[in-house]
Short mmCIF file of C-alpha atoms and ligand atoms in Angstrom, two decimals:
data_model
loop_
_atom_site.label_atom_id
_atom_site.label_comp_id
_atom_site.label_asym_id
_atom_site.label_seq_id
_atom_site.Cartn_x
_atom_site.Cartn_y
_atom_site.Cartn_z
CA MET A 1 0.00 0.00 0.00
CA VAL A 2 1.18 3.51 -0.74
CA ASP A 3 0.84 5.46 2.48
CA LEU A 4 -0.65 8.73 1.35
CA LEU A 5 1.08 10.65 4.13
CA ASP A 6 4.54 9.36 3.17
CA LYS A 7 5.02 12.31 0.86
CA HIS A 8 4.96 14.65 3.85
CA ARG A 9 7.80 12.95 5.73
CA GLY A 10 10.15 15.76 4.66
CA VAL A 11 7.90 18.28 6.40
CA MET A 12 8.14 16.28 9.65
CA GLU A 13 11.91 16.30 9.39
CA ARG A 14 11.93 20.03 8.74
CA PHE A 15 9.73 20.68 11.78
CA GLN A 16 11.91 18.42 13.91
CA ARG A 17 14.95 20.45 12.87
CA MET A 18 13.17 23.61 13.98
CA THR A 19 12.12 22.12 17.30
CA ASP A 20 15.67 20.82 17.90
CA MET A 21 16.93 24.37 17.51
CA GLY A 22 14.41 25.88 19.94
CA ILE A 23 10.75 26.64 19.32
CA ASN A 24 8.96 25.72 16.10
CA GLY A 25 8.52 29.19 14.65
CA LEU A 26 5.71 27.96 12.41
CA GLY A 27 3.64 26.67 15.33
CA VAL A 28 3.75 29.22 18.13
CA THR A 29 0.85 29.31 20.60
CA ASN A 30 -0.27 32.65 22.02
CA ASP A 31 -1.57 31.61 25.43
CA LYS A 32 -2.94 35.04 26.11
CA MET A 33 -3.36 38.13 23.95
CA LEU A 34 -2.62 41.23 26.02
CA SER A 35 -3.12 43.87 23.32
CA PRO A 36 -2.75 44.21 19.53
CA THR A 37 1.02 44.23 20.00
CA ARG A 38 1.67 41.97 23.02
CA ALA A 39 1.00 38.34 23.90
CA VAL A 40 2.05 35.73 26.43
CA VAL A 41 3.87 32.84 24.77
CA ASP A 42 5.59 30.08 26.71
CA GLY A 43 4.96 32.00 29.93
CA ARG A 44 6.72 35.14 28.68
CA GLU A 45 5.37 38.46 27.46
CA ILE A 46 6.53 39.19 23.93
CA ILE A 47 6.18 42.00 21.43
CA LEU A 48 4.22 40.93 18.36
CA ALA A 49 5.92 42.13 15.19
CA GLY A 50 4.46 39.75 12.65
CA THR A 51 0.69 39.74 12.92
CA ASN A 52 -0.56 41.99 10.05
CA ASN A 53 -2.59 43.87 12.66
CA TYR A 54 -1.89 47.01 10.67
CA MET A 55 -4.40 49.40 12.20
CA GLY A 56 -4.27 47.82 15.65
CA VAL A 57 -8.05 47.57 16.07
CA THR A 58 -8.32 44.04 17.49
CA PHE A 59 -8.88 45.29 21.04
CA ASP A 60 -10.75 48.45 20.16
CA PRO A 61 -13.63 48.69 22.68
CA ARG A 62 -16.03 49.86 19.95
CA CYS A 63 -15.28 46.82 17.79
CA ILE A 64 -15.54 44.45 20.75
CA ALA A 65 -18.89 45.97 21.77
CA ALA A 66 -20.21 45.64 18.20
CA GLY A 67 -19.15 41.97 18.15
CA GLN A 68 -20.81 41.29 21.50
CA LYS A 69 -24.06 42.95 20.38
CA ALA A 70 -24.09 40.89 17.17
CA LEU A 71 -23.53 37.69 19.14
CA GLU A 72 -26.55 38.50 21.27
CA GLU A 73 -28.76 39.62 18.40
CA PHE A 74 -27.74 37.20 15.63
CA GLY A 75 -26.21 34.24 17.49
CA THR A 76 -22.87 32.50 17.25
CA GLY A 77 -22.87 31.43 13.61
CA THR A 78 -24.69 31.74 10.31
CA THR A 79 -24.83 27.94 9.85
CA GLY A 80 -24.85 28.04 6.08
CA SER A 81 -24.09 29.86 2.89
CA ARG A 82 -25.97 32.98 1.91
CA ILE A 83 -27.31 31.29 -1.19
CA ALA A 84 -28.80 28.40 0.79
CA ASN A 85 -29.78 30.15 4.04
CA GLY A 86 -30.21 33.75 3.00
CA SER A 87 -28.22 36.72 4.19
CA PHE A 88 -28.25 38.37 7.59
CA ALA A 89 -28.90 42.11 7.58
CA LEU A 90 -25.31 42.45 8.82
CA HIS A 91 -23.88 40.99 5.58
CA LYS A 92 -25.67 43.63 3.55
CA GLU A 93 -24.66 46.37 5.96
CA LEU A 94 -20.99 45.38 5.67
CA GLU A 95 -21.16 45.21 1.88
CA ALA A 96 -22.71 48.68 1.73
CA ALA A 97 -20.20 50.08 4.23
CA LEU A 98 -17.30 48.66 2.28
CA ALA A 99 -18.58 49.85 -1.10
CA ASP A 100 -18.88 53.30 0.47
CA PHE A 101 -15.38 53.08 1.97
CA LEU A 102 -13.95 52.12 -1.42
CA GLY A 103 -16.07 54.54 -3.43
CA LEU A 104 -17.33 51.64 -5.57
CA GLU A 105 -20.80 50.50 -6.56
CA HIS A 106 -20.70 46.82 -5.70
CA CYS A 107 -19.13 44.67 -3.02
CA ILE A 108 -19.39 40.97 -2.19
CA ILE A 109 -18.03 39.62 1.08
CA PHE A 110 -16.49 36.18 1.62
CA THR A 111 -15.73 34.10 4.69
CA THR A 112 -11.96 34.63 4.36
CA GLY A 113 -9.57 36.60 2.18
CA TYR A 114 -8.27 33.33 0.79
CA GLN A 115 -11.77 32.48 -0.39
CA ALA A 116 -12.17 35.98 -1.83
CA ASN A 117 -9.27 35.23 -4.17
CA LEU A 118 -10.54 31.75 -4.98
CA GLY A 119 -14.03 33.08 -5.62
CA MET A 120 -13.18 36.22 -7.54
CA LEU A 121 -10.56 34.68 -9.83
CA SER A 122 -12.61 31.58 -10.58
CA GLY A 123 -15.75 33.68 -11.05
CA LEU A 124 -14.08 36.13 -13.40
CA ALA A 125 -12.01 33.74 -15.49
CA GLY A 126 -12.91 30.38 -16.99
CA PRO A 127 -11.19 27.77 -19.16
CA LYS A 128 -11.37 29.98 -22.27
CA ASP A 129 -9.73 32.95 -20.54
CA THR A 130 -6.17 33.79 -19.51
CA ILE A 131 -4.97 35.07 -16.15
CA TYR A 132 -1.69 37.01 -16.13
CA LEU A 133 -0.10 36.72 -12.74
CA ASP A 134 2.82 38.50 -11.13
CA ALA A 135 5.35 35.77 -10.28
CA ASP A 136 5.41 36.85 -6.59
CA SER A 137 1.64 36.44 -6.17
CA HIS A 138 0.25 35.06 -2.94
CA SER A 139 -0.69 31.36 -2.88
CA SER A 140 -4.40 32.20 -2.71
CA ILE A 141 -4.08 33.94 -6.08
CA TYR A 142 -2.35 30.92 -7.58
CA ASP A 143 -5.03 28.67 -6.09
CA GLY A 144 -7.77 30.91 -7.49
CA CYS A 145 -6.20 30.51 -10.94
CA THR A 146 -6.13 26.75 -10.59
CA LEU A 147 -9.79 26.69 -9.58
CA SER A 148 -10.74 28.90 -12.53
CA GLY A 149 -9.32 26.48 -15.11
CA ALA A 150 -8.04 29.53 -17.02
CA LYS A 151 -4.74 29.51 -18.86
CA LEU A 152 -2.12 30.88 -16.49
CA VAL A 153 0.68 33.17 -17.66
CA ARG A 154 3.24 34.37 -15.11
CA PHE A 155 5.14 37.58 -15.70
CA ARG A 156 8.28 38.77 -13.94
CA HIS A 157 7.63 40.44 -10.61
CA ASN A 158 6.59 44.09 -10.98
CA ASP A 159 7.79 44.05 -14.60
CA ALA A 160 5.23 45.73 -16.88
CA ALA A 161 7.56 45.37 -19.89
CA ASP A 162 7.58 41.60 -19.42
CA LEU A 163 3.78 41.57 -19.16
CA ASP A 164 3.60 43.76 -22.29
CA LYS A 165 5.56 41.10 -24.24
CA ARG A 166 3.40 38.28 -22.97
CA LEU A 167 0.16 40.11 -23.75
CA ALA A 168 1.40 40.89 -27.27
CA ARG A 169 2.39 37.26 -27.88
CA ALA A 170 -1.12 36.07 -26.98
CA GLU A 171 -3.05 38.81 -28.76
CA ASN A 172 -5.00 36.29 -30.86
CA ASP A 173 -5.64 33.66 -28.20
CA GLY A 174 -9.27 34.69 -27.77
CA GLY A 175 -11.11 34.71 -24.43
CA GLY A 176 -10.95 37.34 -21.73
CA ARG A 177 -7.74 38.47 -20.12
CA LEU A 178 -7.31 39.27 -16.45
CA VAL A 179 -4.14 40.82 -15.03
CA VAL A 180 -3.71 40.35 -11.28
CA LEU A 181 -1.45 42.50 -9.09
CA GLU A 182 -1.02 42.98 -5.36
CA GLY A 183 -1.05 46.31 -3.56
CA ILE A 184 1.72 45.59 -1.05
CA TYR A 185 3.39 42.23 -1.68
CA SER A 186 3.00 40.19 1.46
CA MET A 187 6.52 38.88 1.90
CA LEU A 188 8.92 41.56 0.66
CA GLY A 189 6.77 44.65 1.23
CA ASP A 190 7.19 46.24 -2.20
CA ARG A 191 4.20 47.40 -4.21
CA ALA A 192 3.09 47.09 -7.80
CA PRO A 193 4.04 50.04 -10.03
CA LEU A 194 0.39 50.55 -10.92
CA ALA A 195 0.91 53.39 -13.44
CA ASP A 196 3.16 51.13 -15.59
CA PHE A 197 0.52 48.42 -15.67
CA VAL A 198 -2.38 50.80 -16.26
CA ALA A 199 -0.44 52.28 -19.22
CA LEU A 200 -0.59 48.83 -20.88
CA LYS A 201 -4.38 49.12 -21.03
CA LYS A 202 -3.92 51.59 -23.90
CA LYS A 203 -2.07 48.92 -25.91
CA HIS A 204 -3.83 45.69 -24.96
CA ASP A 205 -7.31 44.62 -23.98
CA PHE A 206 -7.46 43.25 -20.46
CA GLN A 207 -9.24 43.75 -17.16
CA LEU A 208 -7.21 44.60 -14.09
CA CYS A 209 -7.57 43.22 -10.59
CA VAL A 210 -5.62 44.29 -7.50
CA ASP A 211 -5.43 42.23 -4.31
CA ASP A 212 -5.18 44.92 -1.64
CA ALA A 213 -4.95 42.42 1.25
CA HIS A 214 -1.94 44.22 2.77
CA SER A 215 -2.72 47.69 1.45
CA PHE A 216 -6.40 48.14 2.30
CA GLY A 217 -6.56 50.68 5.15
CA VAL A 218 -2.88 51.42 4.66
CA LEU A 219 -2.28 53.01 1.23
CA GLY A 220 -3.78 56.14 -0.24
CA PRO A 221 -5.34 59.32 1.14
CA ASN A 222 -8.53 57.39 1.97
CA GLY A 223 -6.86 54.11 2.87
CA ARG A 224 -8.55 52.42 -0.09
CA GLY A 225 -5.40 50.73 -1.32
CA LEU A 226 -2.98 50.86 -4.22
CA GLY A 227 -5.32 52.57 -6.73
CA ASP A 228 -6.06 55.27 -4.17
CA GLU A 229 -2.37 55.92 -3.54
CA ALA A 230 -1.57 56.08 -7.26
CA GLY A 231 -4.65 58.18 -8.11
CA LEU A 232 -5.62 55.48 -10.60
CA SER A 233 -8.57 53.77 -8.91
CA GLU A 234 -10.82 54.14 -11.95
CA HIS A 235 -8.46 51.93 -13.97
CA VAL A 236 -8.66 49.06 -11.49
CA ASP A 237 -11.62 46.94 -12.57
CA PHE A 238 -11.75 44.67 -9.53
CA VAL A 239 -10.45 45.10 -6.00
CA ILE A 240 -9.94 42.13 -3.67
CA GLY A 241 -9.18 42.38 0.02
CA THR A 242 -9.38 40.83 3.43
CA PHE A 243 -10.75 41.71 6.86
CA SER A 244 -8.01 39.75 8.61
CA LYS A 245 -5.40 42.50 8.55
CA SER A 246 -6.27 46.23 8.81
CA VAL A 247 -9.85 45.39 9.78
CA GLY A 248 -8.73 43.04 12.58
CA ALA A 249 -11.45 40.40 12.03
CA ILE A 250 -11.85 37.64 9.47
CA GLY A 251 -13.43 37.61 6.02
CA GLY A 252 -12.67 38.93 2.58
CA PHE A 253 -14.21 40.96 -0.20
CA GLY A 254 -14.36 41.66 -3.90
CA ALA A 255 -15.54 45.05 -5.17
CA SER A 256 -16.10 46.76 -8.50
CA ASN A 257 -18.15 49.23 -10.53
CA HIS A 258 -18.87 46.58 -13.17
CA PRO A 259 -22.64 46.49 -13.87
CA LEU A 260 -22.66 42.69 -13.96
CA PHE A 261 -20.67 42.28 -10.75
CA GLU A 262 -23.63 40.96 -8.74
CA THR A 263 -23.93 37.97 -11.09
CA LEU A 264 -20.73 36.63 -9.57
CA ARG A 265 -22.68 35.62 -6.47
CA TYR A 266 -24.14 32.80 -8.57
CA ALA A 267 -20.88 31.85 -10.25
CA MET A 268 -18.34 31.67 -7.43
CA ARG A 269 -18.16 28.26 -5.79
CA PRO A 270 -16.11 29.53 -2.80
CA TYR A 271 -18.97 31.97 -2.14
CA MET A 272 -21.86 29.61 -2.83
CA PHE A 273 -20.71 26.44 -1.13
CA THR A 274 -19.40 27.59 2.22
CA ALA A 275 -20.96 29.13 5.30
CA SER A 276 -20.76 32.90 5.57
CA ALA A 277 -18.70 34.54 8.30
CA SER A 278 -20.02 34.65 11.85
CA PRO A 279 -22.19 37.60 12.95
CA ALA A 280 -19.59 38.77 15.47
CA SER A 281 -16.83 39.03 12.90
CA ILE A 282 -19.08 40.78 10.39
CA ALA A 283 -20.17 43.30 13.03
CA THR A 284 -16.61 43.97 14.19
CA SER A 285 -15.63 44.55 10.55
CA ILE A 286 -18.41 47.12 10.12
CA GLU A 287 -17.25 48.90 13.25
CA ALA A 288 -13.58 48.73 12.27
CA LEU A 289 -14.35 50.43 8.95
CA LYS A 290 -15.92 53.30 10.91
CA VAL A 291 -12.81 53.51 13.11
CA LEU A 292 -10.49 53.51 10.09
CA LYS A 293 -12.52 56.28 8.48
CA ALA A 294 -12.83 58.40 11.62
CA GLU A 295 -9.18 58.05 12.69
CA PRO A 296 -6.85 58.68 9.76
CA GLU A 297 -4.13 59.34 12.35
CA ARG A 298 -3.75 55.56 12.56
CA ARG A 299 -2.47 55.63 9.00
CA ALA A 300 -0.01 58.40 9.87
CA LYS A 301 1.22 56.37 12.84
CA ILE A 302 1.70 53.15 10.89
CA TRP A 303 3.81 55.00 8.32
CA ALA A 304 5.90 56.66 11.03
CA ASN A 305 6.40 53.25 12.69
CA SER A 306 7.23 51.59 9.37
CA GLU A 307 9.85 54.24 8.51
CA ARG A 308 11.40 53.87 11.94
CA LEU A 309 11.62 50.08 11.81
CA TYR A 310 12.77 49.91 8.19
CA ASN A 311 15.44 52.59 8.66
CA GLY A 312 16.51 51.17 12.02
CA LEU A 313 17.08 47.69 10.60
CA LYS A 314 18.67 49.00 7.43
CA GLY A 315 20.94 51.13 9.59
CA LEU A 316 22.12 47.98 11.36
CA GLY A 317 23.32 46.71 7.98
CA PHE A 318 20.59 44.19 7.20
CA GLU A 319 19.74 43.36 3.61
CA MET A 320 16.13 44.49 3.34
CA GLY A 321 13.40 42.68 1.40
CA CYS A 322 12.91 45.67 -0.87
CA ASP A 323 14.09 49.24 -1.21
CA VAL A 324 10.86 50.99 -0.27
CA VAL A 325 9.25 51.42 3.12
CA SER A 326 5.92 49.78 3.91
CA PRO A 327 4.37 48.14 6.98
CA VAL A 328 5.82 44.84 5.74
CA VAL A 329 9.47 45.04 6.76
CA ALA A 330 11.45 41.97 5.75
CA VAL A 331 15.08 41.12 6.35
CA LYS A 332 16.77 38.66 4.00
CA MET A 333 18.55 35.65 5.51
CA PRO A 334 21.20 33.54 3.79
CA ASP A 335 19.61 30.11 4.42
CA GLU A 336 16.96 28.25 6.38
CA LEU A 337 19.20 27.18 9.29
CA THR A 338 20.32 30.76 9.94
CA THR A 339 16.70 31.89 9.69
CA ILE A 340 15.62 29.35 12.30
CA ALA A 341 18.53 30.19 14.62
CA LYS A 342 17.99 33.94 14.37
CA TRP A 343 14.21 33.63 14.67
CA ASN A 344 14.82 31.80 17.97
CA ALA A 345 17.29 34.44 19.12
CA LEU A 346 14.69 37.15 18.42
CA PHE A 347 12.06 35.14 20.23
CA GLN A 348 14.34 34.67 23.23
CA GLY A 349 14.86 38.43 23.16
CA GLY A 350 11.08 38.90 23.44
CA VAL A 351 10.10 39.64 19.85
CA TYR A 352 7.90 37.57 17.56
CA VAL A 353 8.42 38.00 13.83
CA ASN A 354 7.39 35.73 10.95
CA MET A 355 9.78 32.97 10.02
CA ALA A 356 9.17 33.15 6.29
CA VAL A 357 10.63 30.22 4.37
CA PRO A 358 9.79 28.40 1.11
CA PRO A 359 7.19 27.62 -0.18
CA GLY A 360 5.66 30.70 1.43
CA THR A 361 8.21 33.08 -0.10
CA PRO A 362 9.09 34.15 -3.64
CA ASN A 363 12.28 32.79 -5.24
CA ARG A 364 12.84 30.38 -2.33
CA LEU A 365 13.96 33.28 -0.15
CA CYS A 366 14.36 32.95 3.60
CA LEU A 367 13.17 35.99 5.53
CA LEU A 368 12.60 37.34 8.98
CA ARG A 369 9.42 39.21 8.17
CA CYS A 370 8.01 41.92 10.41
CA SER A 371 4.67 43.60 10.06
CA VAL A 372 4.21 46.94 11.72
CA SER A 373 1.07 48.08 13.53
CA ALA A 374 -0.31 51.55 14.16
CA ALA A 375 -0.67 50.27 17.73
CA HIS A 376 3.10 49.75 18.20
CA THR A 377 4.50 52.44 20.43
CA THR A 378 7.69 54.16 19.35
CA GLN A 379 9.36 52.41 22.30
CA GLU A 380 8.18 49.02 21.00
CA ILE A 381 9.62 49.75 17.55
CA ASP A 382 12.93 50.73 19.18
CA ASP A 383 12.84 47.56 21.31
CA ILE A 384 12.32 45.43 18.17
CA ILE A 385 15.35 47.10 16.57
CA SER A 386 17.55 46.53 19.61
CA VAL A 387 16.49 42.88 19.90
CA PHE A 388 17.51 42.42 16.24
CA LYS A 389 20.85 44.04 17.09
CA GLN A 390 21.40 41.69 20.04
CA ALA A 391 20.27 38.60 18.13
CA PHE A 392 22.81 39.23 15.38
CA ALA A 393 25.62 40.40 17.66
CA ASN A 394 27.28 36.97 17.58
N1 PMP B 401 -4.03 37.82 -0.37
C1 PMP B 401 -2.81 38.09 0.12
C2 PMP B 401 -1.87 38.91 -0.69
C3 PMP B 401 -2.44 37.63 1.39
O1 PMP B 401 -1.23 37.89 1.88
C4 PMP B 401 -3.37 36.86 2.14
C5 PMP B 401 -3.06 36.31 3.51
N2 PMP B 401 -1.90 36.62 4.09
C6 PMP B 401 -4.61 36.58 1.58
C7 PMP B 401 -4.91 37.08 0.33
C8 PMP B 401 -5.61 35.73 2.31
O2 PMP B 401 -6.23 36.44 3.33
P1 PMP B 401 -6.82 35.74 4.62
O3 PMP B 401 -5.66 35.33 5.46
O4 PMP B 401 -7.61 36.82 5.25
O5 PMP B 401 -7.62 34.57 4.21
#
């Protein structure tokens, strides 16, 4: 008999290696969450510097109260998909609030951001269409392409000239063409040069989709994401995002001005065949959007924190993930063993960062990835920098 789990033996060995060197950085347990930026792990209080809690709203009393009220009024779960069971008023309220936040006509929410990518990409593109993907795309975008059955063409990361060539080569392929970019790339922290890609729309026919998972709430004068920052929102046909980062809850969304957008509800399997998010997380998302809108100073703070961390680490001589500042601050490591050892040294020093190793990284890179929060105090940012300094002192 072929043991189906045999193929994963290598993963066991990899985990064992991590555990032998200290704590398994891919399996940490937060025994207690003290705030958006602090937790108790292994009996010790640590600074969280890898949680994508960009706006720091997870403990906001207004969001907690909204979640509690929804629990009381709507119960613990939705117990089915919106197609089968119908929507709760809260779903519609969140969709309207988000459309308003984005300045778009239509919005559809999903149970997770991962499902938003699966649903949107497979709803938009089918076997006769082609999806053009940035090579550094998140796994959920790749998985969405697989589910769609569309032809997949990868172009070099952030390279509009490479995409230009590939679009030209396939000019007569027929079918629709969807180009997918990310606002802030999740591992290295760089962002798509949107103007270069939008310029290609004058030469080639395609529709453009941006996954703003890491840039929603963060980029642009209104926090709407990459299009908002670049002043090019009207050229982005579809926006995808998540509630698990700046919004501090769970869920995802797709949004657009396309007049047929609503038809996707009946075409997206990851929307139709899974239960919708729980009332509490929908209600906290609605409240978090209000907080993000009412308190733009959070955006100012996250940028100040990001500058401070990026420049602090760069100043220590680290090779940074990219040459621009964003709330994703990654430091490149030479190999996996060094990454594990240094991750443990940081952890012992009281700082949690992401141990980012293949297959979760582009180009098989090994990274110590930090994500900055508006809730980090300046002192916490300085503490993170000094723990990095200590961890690499020998
Ligand atoms: N898109 C990108 C670019 C992401 O980084 C992630 C998650 N890190 C997702 C989508 C999926 O979002 P979620 O974790 O909310 O399901």
